[in-house]
Structure formats: C-alpha cells, structure tokens
PDB file of C-alpha atoms in Angstrom:
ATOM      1  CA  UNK A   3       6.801 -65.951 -37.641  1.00 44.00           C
ATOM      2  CA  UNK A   4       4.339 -65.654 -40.417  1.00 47.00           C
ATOM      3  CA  UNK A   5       4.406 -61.456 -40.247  1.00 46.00           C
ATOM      4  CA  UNK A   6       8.303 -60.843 -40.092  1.00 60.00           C
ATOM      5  CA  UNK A   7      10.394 -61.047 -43.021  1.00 79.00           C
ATOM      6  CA  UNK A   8      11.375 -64.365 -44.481  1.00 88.00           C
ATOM      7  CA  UNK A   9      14.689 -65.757 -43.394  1.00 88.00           C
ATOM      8  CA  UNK A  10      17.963 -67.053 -45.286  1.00 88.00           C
ATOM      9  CA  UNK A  11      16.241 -70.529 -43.942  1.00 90.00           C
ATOM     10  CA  UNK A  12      12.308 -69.826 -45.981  1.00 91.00           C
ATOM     11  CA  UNK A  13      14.438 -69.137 -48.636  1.00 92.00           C
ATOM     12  CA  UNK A  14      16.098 -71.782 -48.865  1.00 91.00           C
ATOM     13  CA  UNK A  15      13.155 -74.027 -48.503  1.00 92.00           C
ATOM     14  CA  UNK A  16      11.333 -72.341 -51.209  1.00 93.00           C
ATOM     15  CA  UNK A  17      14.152 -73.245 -53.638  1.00 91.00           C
ATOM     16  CA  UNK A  18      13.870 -76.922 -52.446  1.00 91.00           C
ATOM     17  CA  UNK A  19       9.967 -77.039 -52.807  1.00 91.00           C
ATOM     18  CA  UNK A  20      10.173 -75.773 -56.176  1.00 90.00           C
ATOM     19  CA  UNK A  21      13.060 -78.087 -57.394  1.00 88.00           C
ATOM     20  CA  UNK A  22      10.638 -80.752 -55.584  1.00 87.00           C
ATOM     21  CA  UNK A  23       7.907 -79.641 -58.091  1.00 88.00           C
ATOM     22  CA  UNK A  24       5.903 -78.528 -54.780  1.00 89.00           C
ATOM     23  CA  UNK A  25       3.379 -75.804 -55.921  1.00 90.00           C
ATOM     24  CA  UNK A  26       3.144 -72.325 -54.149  1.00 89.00           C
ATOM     25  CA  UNK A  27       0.165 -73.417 -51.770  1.00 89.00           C
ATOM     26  CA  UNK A  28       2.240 -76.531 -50.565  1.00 91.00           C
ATOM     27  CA  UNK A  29       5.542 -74.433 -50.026  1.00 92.00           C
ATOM     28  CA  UNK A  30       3.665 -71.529 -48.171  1.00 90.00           C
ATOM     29  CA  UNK A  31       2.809 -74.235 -45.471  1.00 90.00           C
ATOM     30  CA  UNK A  32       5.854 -75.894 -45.109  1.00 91.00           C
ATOM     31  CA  UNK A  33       7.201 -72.516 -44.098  1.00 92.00           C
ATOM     32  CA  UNK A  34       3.861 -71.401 -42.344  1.00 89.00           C
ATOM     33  CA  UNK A  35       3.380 -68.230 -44.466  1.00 89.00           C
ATOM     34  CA  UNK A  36       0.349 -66.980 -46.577  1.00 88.00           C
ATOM     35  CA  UNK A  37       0.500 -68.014 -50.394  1.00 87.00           C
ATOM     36  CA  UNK A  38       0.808 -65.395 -51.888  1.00 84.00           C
ATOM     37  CA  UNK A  39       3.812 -64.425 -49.752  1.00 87.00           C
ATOM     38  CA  UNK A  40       5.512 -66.645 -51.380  1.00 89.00           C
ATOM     39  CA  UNK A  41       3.842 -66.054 -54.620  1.00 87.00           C
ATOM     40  CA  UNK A  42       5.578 -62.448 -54.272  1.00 84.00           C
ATOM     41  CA  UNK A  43       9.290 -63.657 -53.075  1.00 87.00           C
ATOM     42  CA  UNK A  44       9.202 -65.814 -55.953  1.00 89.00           C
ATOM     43  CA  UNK A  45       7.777 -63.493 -58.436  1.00 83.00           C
ATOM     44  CA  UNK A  46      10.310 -60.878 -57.757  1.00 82.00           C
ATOM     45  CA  UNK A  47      13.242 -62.892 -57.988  1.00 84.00           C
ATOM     46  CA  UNK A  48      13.087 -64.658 -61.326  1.00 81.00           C
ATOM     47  CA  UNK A  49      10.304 -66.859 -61.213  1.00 83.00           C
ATOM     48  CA  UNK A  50       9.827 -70.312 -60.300  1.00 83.00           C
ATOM     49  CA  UNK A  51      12.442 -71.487 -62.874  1.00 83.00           C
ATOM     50  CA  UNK A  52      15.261 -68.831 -61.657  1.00 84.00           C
ATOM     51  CA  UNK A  53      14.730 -68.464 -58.389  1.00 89.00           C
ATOM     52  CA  UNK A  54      17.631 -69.060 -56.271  1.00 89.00           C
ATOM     53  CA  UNK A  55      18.069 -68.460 -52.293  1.00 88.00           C
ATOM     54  CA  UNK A  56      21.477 -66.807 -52.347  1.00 87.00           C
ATOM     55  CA  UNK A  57      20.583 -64.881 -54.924  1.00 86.00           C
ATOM     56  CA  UNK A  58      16.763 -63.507 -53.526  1.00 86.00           C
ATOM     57  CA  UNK A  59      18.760 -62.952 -49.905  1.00 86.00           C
ATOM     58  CA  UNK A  60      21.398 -60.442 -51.714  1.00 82.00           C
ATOM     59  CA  UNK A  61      18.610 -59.130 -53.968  1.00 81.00           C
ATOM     60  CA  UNK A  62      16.282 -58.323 -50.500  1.00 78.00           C
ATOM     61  CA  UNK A  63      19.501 -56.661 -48.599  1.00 78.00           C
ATOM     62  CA  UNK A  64      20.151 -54.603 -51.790  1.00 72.00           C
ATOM     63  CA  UNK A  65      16.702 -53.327 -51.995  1.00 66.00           C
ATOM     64  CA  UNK A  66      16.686 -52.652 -47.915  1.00 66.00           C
ATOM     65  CA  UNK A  67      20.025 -51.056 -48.814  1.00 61.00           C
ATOM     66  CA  UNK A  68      19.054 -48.611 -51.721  1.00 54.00           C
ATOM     67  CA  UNK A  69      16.322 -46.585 -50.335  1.00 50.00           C
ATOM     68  CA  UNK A  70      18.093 -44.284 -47.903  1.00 50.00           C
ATOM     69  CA  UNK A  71      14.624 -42.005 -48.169  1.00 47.00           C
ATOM     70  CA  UNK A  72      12.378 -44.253 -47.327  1.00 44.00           C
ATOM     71  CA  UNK A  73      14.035 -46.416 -45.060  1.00 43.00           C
ATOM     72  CA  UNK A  74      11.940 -48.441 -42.313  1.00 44.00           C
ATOM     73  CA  UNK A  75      12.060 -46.081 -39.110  1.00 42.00           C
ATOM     74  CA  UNK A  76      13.651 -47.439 -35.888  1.00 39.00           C
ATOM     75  CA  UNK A  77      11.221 -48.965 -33.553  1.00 40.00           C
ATOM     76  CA  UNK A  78       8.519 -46.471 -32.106  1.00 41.00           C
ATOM     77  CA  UNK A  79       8.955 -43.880 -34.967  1.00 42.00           C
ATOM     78  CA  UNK A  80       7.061 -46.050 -37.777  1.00 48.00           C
ATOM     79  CA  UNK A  81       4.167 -43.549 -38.092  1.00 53.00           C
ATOM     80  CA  UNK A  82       4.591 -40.501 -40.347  1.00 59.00           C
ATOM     81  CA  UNK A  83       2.762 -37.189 -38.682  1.00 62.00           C
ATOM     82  CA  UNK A  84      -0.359 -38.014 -40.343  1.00 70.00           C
ATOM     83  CA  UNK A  85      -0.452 -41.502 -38.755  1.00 77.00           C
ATOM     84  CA  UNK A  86       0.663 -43.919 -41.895  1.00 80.00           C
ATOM     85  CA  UNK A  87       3.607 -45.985 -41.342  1.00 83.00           C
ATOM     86  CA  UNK A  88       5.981 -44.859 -43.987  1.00 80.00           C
ATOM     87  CA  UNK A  89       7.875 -48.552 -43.277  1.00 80.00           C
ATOM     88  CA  UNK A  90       4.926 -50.378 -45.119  1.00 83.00           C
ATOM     89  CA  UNK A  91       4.422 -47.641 -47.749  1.00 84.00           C
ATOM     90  CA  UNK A  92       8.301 -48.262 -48.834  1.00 83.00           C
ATOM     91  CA  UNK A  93       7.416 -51.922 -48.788  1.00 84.00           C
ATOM     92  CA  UNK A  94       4.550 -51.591 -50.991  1.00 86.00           C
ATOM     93  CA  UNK A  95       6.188 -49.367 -53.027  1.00 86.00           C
ATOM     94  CA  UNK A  96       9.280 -52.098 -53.529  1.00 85.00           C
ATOM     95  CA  UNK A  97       6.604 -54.480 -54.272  1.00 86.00           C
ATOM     96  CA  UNK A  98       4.561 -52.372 -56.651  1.00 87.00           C
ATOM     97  CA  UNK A  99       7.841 -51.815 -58.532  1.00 86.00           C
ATOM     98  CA  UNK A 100       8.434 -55.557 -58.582  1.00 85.00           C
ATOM     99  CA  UNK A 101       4.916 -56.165 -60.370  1.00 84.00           C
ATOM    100  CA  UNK A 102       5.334 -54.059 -62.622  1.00 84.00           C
ATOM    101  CA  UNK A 103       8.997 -55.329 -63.997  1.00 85.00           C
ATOM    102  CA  UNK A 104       6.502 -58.650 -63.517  1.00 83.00           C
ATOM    103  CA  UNK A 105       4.722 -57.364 -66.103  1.00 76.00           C
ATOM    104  CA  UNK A 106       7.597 -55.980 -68.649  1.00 81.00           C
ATOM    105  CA  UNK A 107       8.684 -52.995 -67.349  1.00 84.00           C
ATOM    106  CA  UNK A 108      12.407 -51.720 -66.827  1.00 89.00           C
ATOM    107  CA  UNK A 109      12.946 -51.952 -63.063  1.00 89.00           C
ATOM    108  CA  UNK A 110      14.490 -48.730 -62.792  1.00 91.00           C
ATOM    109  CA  UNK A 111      11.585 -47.188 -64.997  1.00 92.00           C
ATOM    110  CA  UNK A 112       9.102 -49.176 -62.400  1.00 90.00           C
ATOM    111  CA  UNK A 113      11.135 -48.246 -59.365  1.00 91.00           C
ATOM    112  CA  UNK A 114      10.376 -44.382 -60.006  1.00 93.00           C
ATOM    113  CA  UNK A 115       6.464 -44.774 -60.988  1.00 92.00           C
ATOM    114  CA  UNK A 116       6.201 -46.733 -58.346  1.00 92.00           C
ATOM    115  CA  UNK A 117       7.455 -44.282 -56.470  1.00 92.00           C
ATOM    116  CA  UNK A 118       5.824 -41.207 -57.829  1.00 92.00           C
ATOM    117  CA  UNK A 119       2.128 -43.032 -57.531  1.00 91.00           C
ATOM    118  CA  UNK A 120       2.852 -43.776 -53.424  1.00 90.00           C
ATOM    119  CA  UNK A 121       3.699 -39.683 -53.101  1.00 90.00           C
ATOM    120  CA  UNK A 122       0.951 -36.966 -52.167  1.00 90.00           C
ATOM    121  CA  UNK A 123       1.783 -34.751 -54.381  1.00 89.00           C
ATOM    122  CA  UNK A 124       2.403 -37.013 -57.316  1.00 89.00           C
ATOM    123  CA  UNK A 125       5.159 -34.981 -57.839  1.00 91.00           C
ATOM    124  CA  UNK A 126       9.236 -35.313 -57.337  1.00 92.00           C
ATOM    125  CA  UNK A 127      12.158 -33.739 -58.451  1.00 91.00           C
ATOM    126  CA  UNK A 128      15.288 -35.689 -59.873  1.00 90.00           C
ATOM    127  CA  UNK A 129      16.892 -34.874 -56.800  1.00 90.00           C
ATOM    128  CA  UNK A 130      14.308 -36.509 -54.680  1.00 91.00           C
ATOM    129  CA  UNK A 131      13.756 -39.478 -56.316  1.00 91.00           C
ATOM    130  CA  UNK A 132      17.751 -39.844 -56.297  1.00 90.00           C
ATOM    131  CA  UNK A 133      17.262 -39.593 -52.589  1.00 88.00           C
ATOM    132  CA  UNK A 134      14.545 -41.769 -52.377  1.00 86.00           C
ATOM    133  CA  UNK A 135      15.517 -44.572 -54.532  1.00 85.00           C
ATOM    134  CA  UNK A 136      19.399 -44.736 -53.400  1.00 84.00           C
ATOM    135  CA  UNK A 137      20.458 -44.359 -57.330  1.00 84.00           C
ATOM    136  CA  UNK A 138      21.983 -42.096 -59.539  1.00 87.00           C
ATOM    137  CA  UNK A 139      20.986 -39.519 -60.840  1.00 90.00           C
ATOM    138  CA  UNK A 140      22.002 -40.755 -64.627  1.00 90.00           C
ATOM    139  CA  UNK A 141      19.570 -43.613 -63.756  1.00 90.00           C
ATOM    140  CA  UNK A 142      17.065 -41.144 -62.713  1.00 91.00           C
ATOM    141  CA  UNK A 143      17.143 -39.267 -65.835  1.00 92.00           C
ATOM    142  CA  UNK A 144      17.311 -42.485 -68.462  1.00 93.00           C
ATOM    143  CA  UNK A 145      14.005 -43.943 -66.624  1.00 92.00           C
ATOM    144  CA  UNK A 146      12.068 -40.375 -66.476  1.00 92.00           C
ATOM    145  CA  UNK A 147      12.758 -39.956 -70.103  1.00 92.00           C
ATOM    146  CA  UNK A 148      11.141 -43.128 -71.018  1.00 90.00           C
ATOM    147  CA  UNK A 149       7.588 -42.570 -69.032  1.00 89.00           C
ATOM    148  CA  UNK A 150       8.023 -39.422 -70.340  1.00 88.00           C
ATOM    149  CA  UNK A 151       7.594 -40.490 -73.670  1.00 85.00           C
ATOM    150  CA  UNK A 152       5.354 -43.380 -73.482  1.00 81.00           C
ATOM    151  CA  UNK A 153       3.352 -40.145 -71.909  1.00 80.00           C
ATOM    152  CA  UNK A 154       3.227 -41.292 -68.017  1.00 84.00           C
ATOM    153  CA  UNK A 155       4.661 -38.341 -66.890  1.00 89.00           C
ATOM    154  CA  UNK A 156       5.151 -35.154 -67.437  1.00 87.00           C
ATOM    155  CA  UNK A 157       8.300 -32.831 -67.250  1.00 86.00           C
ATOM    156  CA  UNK A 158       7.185 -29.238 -65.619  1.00 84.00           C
ATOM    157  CA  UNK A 159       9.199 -26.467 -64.136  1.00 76.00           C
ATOM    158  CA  UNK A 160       9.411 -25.792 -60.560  1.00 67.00           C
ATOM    159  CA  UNK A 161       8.662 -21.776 -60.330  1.00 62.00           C
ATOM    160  CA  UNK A 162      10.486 -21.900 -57.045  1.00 63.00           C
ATOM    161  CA  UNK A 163      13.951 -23.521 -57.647  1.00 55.00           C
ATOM    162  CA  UNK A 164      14.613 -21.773 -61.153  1.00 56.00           C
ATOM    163  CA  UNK A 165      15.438 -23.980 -63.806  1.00 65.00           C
ATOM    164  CA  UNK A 166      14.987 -27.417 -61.667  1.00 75.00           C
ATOM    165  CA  UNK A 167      12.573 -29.818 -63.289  1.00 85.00           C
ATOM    166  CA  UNK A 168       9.702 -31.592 -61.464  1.00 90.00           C
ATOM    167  CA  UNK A 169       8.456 -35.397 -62.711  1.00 92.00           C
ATOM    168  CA  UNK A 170       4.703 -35.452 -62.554  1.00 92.00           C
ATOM    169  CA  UNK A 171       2.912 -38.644 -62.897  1.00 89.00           C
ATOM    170  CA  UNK A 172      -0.391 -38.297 -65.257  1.00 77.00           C
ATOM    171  CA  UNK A 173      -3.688 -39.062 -63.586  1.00 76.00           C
ATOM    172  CA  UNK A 174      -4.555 -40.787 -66.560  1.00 79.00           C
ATOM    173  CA  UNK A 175      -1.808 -42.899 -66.208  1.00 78.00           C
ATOM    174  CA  UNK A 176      -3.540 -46.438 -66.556  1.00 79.00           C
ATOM    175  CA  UNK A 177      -6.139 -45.072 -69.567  1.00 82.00           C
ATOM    176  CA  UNK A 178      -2.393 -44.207 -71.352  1.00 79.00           C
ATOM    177  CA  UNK A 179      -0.911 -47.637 -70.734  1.00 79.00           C
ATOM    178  CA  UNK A 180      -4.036 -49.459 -72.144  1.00 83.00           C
ATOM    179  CA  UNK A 181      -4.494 -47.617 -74.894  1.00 82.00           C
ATOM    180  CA  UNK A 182      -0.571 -47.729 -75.612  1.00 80.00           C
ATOM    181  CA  UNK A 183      -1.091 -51.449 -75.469  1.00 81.00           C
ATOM    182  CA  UNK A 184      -4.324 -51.585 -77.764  1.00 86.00           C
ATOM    183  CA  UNK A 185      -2.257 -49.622 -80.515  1.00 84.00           C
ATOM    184  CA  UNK A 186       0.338 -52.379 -80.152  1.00 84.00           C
ATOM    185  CA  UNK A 187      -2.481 -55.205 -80.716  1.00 87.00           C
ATOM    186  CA  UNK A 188      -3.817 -53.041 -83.386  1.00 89.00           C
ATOM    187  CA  UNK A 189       0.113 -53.303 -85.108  1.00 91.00           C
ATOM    188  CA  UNK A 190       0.499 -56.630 -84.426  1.00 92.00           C
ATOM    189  CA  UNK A 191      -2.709 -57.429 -85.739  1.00 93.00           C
ATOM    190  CA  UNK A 192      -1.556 -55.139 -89.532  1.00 93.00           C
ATOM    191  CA  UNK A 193       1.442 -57.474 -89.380  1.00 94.00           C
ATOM    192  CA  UNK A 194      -0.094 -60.645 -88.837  1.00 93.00           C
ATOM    193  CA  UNK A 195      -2.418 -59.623 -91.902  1.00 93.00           C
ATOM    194  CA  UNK A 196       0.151 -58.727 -93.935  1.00 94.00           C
ATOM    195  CA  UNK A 197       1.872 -62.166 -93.192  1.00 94.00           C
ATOM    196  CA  UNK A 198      -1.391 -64.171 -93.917  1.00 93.00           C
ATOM    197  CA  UNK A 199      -1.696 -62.361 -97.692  1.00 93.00           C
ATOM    198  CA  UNK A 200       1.581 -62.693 -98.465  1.00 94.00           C
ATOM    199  CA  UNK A 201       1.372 -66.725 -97.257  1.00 93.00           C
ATOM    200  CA  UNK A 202      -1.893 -67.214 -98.818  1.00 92.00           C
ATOM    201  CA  UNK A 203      -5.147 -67.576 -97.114  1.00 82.00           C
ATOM    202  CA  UNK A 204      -5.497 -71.437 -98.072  1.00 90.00           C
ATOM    203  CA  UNK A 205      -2.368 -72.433 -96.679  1.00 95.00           C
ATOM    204  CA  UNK A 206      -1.831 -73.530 -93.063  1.00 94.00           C
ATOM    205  CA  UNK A 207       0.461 -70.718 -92.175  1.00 95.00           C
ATOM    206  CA  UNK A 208      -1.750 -68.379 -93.493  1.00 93.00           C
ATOM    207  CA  UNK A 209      -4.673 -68.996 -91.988  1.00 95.00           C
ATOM    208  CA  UNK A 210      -2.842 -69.254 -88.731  1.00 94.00           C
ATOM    209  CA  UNK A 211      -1.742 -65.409 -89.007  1.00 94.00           C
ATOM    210  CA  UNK A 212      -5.070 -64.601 -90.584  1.00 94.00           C
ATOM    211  CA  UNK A 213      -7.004 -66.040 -87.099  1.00 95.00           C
ATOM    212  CA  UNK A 214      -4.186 -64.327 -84.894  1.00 94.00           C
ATOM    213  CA  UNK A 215      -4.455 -60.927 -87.186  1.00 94.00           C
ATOM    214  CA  UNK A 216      -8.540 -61.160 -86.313  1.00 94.00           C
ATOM    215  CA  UNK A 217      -7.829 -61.935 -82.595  1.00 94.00           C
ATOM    216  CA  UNK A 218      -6.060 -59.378 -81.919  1.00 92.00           C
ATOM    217  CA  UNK A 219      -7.844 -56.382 -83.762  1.00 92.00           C
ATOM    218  CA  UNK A 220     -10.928 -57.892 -81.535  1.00 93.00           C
ATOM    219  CA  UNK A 221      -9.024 -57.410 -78.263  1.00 91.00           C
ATOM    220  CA  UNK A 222      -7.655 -54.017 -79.288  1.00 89.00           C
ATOM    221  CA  UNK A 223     -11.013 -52.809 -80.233  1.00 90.00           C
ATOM    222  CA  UNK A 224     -12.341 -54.392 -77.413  1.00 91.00           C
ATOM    223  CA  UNK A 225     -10.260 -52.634 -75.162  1.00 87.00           C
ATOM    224  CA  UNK A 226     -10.325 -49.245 -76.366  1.00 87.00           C
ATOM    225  CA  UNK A 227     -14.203 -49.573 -76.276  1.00 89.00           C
ATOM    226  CA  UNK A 228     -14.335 -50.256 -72.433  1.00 88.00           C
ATOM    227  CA  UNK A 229     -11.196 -47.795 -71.581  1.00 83.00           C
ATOM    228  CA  UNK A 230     -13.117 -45.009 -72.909  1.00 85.00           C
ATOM    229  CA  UNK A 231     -16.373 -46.313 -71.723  1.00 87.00           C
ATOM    230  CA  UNK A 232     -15.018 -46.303 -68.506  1.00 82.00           C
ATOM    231  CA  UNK A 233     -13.163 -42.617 -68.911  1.00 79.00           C
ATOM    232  CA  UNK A 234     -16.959 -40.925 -70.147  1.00 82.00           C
ATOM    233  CA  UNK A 235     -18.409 -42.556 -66.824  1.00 80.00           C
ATOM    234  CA  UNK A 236     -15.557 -41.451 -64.181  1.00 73.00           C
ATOM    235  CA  UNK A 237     -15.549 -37.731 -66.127  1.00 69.00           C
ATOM    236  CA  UNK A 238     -11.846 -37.838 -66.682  1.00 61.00           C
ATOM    237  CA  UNK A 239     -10.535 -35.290 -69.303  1.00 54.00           C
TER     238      UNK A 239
END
C-alpha cells in the first residue's frame, strides 16, 4: 500500500529497476509509491550505484531497532499529550539525519542534530540522547564534540543535576553552517590562486585554477552577502 512501509519485495524491485537503468519516476510506479519515496530509500542507503536490498532491509530494522526513545507507539497511543504523533516525528527525524549524512555529515554527528532540532526545548543531556538514539554514550560524546566545535551547539551546565552537561543546539545554526562553508570557498579559492601563480597564468593549468580560484571567491562572497542580508532582515543577533 502506497502509505505503509516498503517491503523486502519494493526493495528488491528497486535494486532491479536501477540495475535496469530505470530512473526513480519509472521505479516509483512499478511499485505504486510516490517518487520521492523512493528517491529517499535510495538516498539513504548508498545511492543509486550502492544500493542493495539486503542491505537497505537490515539497515531499516537497525534504525527501527536503535531508537528505544522514540520508538513508534503501539496502535491507539500514536499521539503525544499535545496531539503530535511522536511515530512520524521519529521518522522525520531518521530521515532528517539521513539528508544530512546526504550532504557530508557523520551520521552519528547528524543523528544527534537531527535530534536536538525535532526537541522543544532544543535542549538534551548526554543521557537523553543515549536514550533516544539507542547508542553509546562514547558515541554521544565524539559527535557532540564535533558540532560543538564547528559551533552548532553549545555545552551549558544544568543548575539542577550538578555537574551534568546539557547539548544546546544554536538558533543560528544554519547562518553558522553557511558561513563555515563560505570560509571554506574562500580557502579553496587562496589555494587555487596560489596554484595558478605558481603554474603560470599563460599555461593551461593555470588558467584553469586561476578561473576556479575566481569562481569560488564569487560564491563565497556571494553567500556571505545574502546570509547576512538575510540575518539584518529576520533581527537575529
């Protein structure tokens, strides 16, 4: 049925439409789902050239399996006391974490933002997001250190439970990220010109490096311009 969950047997024929060279749109009908269900299954399981059934069934049962705290209620308890269903919040949240590792991330580092930006309070302790995310707490405290010091998070103290240490996530978490990633164009971009001088500017390779060193200052500058463009408008401090 197009809403449950797909089946050993959707799996499988997602495999064999992308061996077949079938593209996502063609696939999604032969197994009557929307596109971009299968766009997700295959994204979070290696991508059109990795993807493998066997392997995306285990990989769904362990991710059912390691999320004791947000496990999907039995039937006719779905609904949290202020009416969400907490069963498609974990979902999104697994799903959230899978786009980001999409996009470069650690999973274990996505697995906890993911997890921190789908809570109230923005707010867990180790020991909660151990409970949450079915891991331990040695992973916990590798994948907190790193947002910590890309500056995603923040470490504070909880008053109440003495020394214990509370994970934050920073409001300005995406304005962080792109500006992290304009200073990396903006490096890139030093490099490349340092390549294209030491090459020579009349020879192929440099002038290669010298167009790539002036593409990407552009794009950095670019997007620092509109980041804090759009940080003035919203008011954020």
């Amino acid at each position: 049925m197009p809403g449950a969950r797909l089946s050993p047997q959707d799996r499988l024929a997602i495999a064999t439409g992308l061996a077949e060279g079938l593209d996502y749109a063609a696939i999604a009908r032969l197994i009557a789902r929307p596109t971009s269900t299968v766009t997700r299954e295959i994204a979070r399981n290696g991508g059109p050239g990795r993807y493998r059934a066997e392997t995306a069934q285990r990989a769904t049962a362990r991710r059912a399996r390691r999320r004791p705290g947000l496990a999907r209620p039995a039937q006719g308890a779905a609904a949290a006391p202020d009416g969400r269903d907490r069963a498609a919040i974990a979902d999104y949240a697994d799903r959230f974490a899978d786009l980001l590792v999409h996009l470069g991330l650690p999973r274990m580092v996505a697995r906890v933002l993911s997890c921190l930006y789908v809570t109230d309070s923005g707010s867990l302790s180790a020991a909660d997001l151990v409970q949450r995310l079915g891991v331990s707490p040695a992973s916990v405290s590798k994948a907190v250190g790193y947002l910590a010091d890309q500056g995603l998070i923040r470490r504070e103290r909880d008053g109440r439970h003495g020394r214990r240490e509370q994970y934050t996530i920073n409001g300005d978490v995406w304005y962080r990220s792109l500006l992290a990633s304009a200073q990396r164009n903006a490096l890139l971009a030093e490099f490349a010109r340092t390549g294209a001088d030491l090459l020579g500017a009349d020879t192929p390779a440099g002038q290669r490096l010298d167009t790539a060193a002036d593409f990407l200052a552009e794009i950095g500058a670019d997007l620092v311009r509109a980041v804090e463009r759009r940080r003035s408008a919203t008011g954020m401090s």
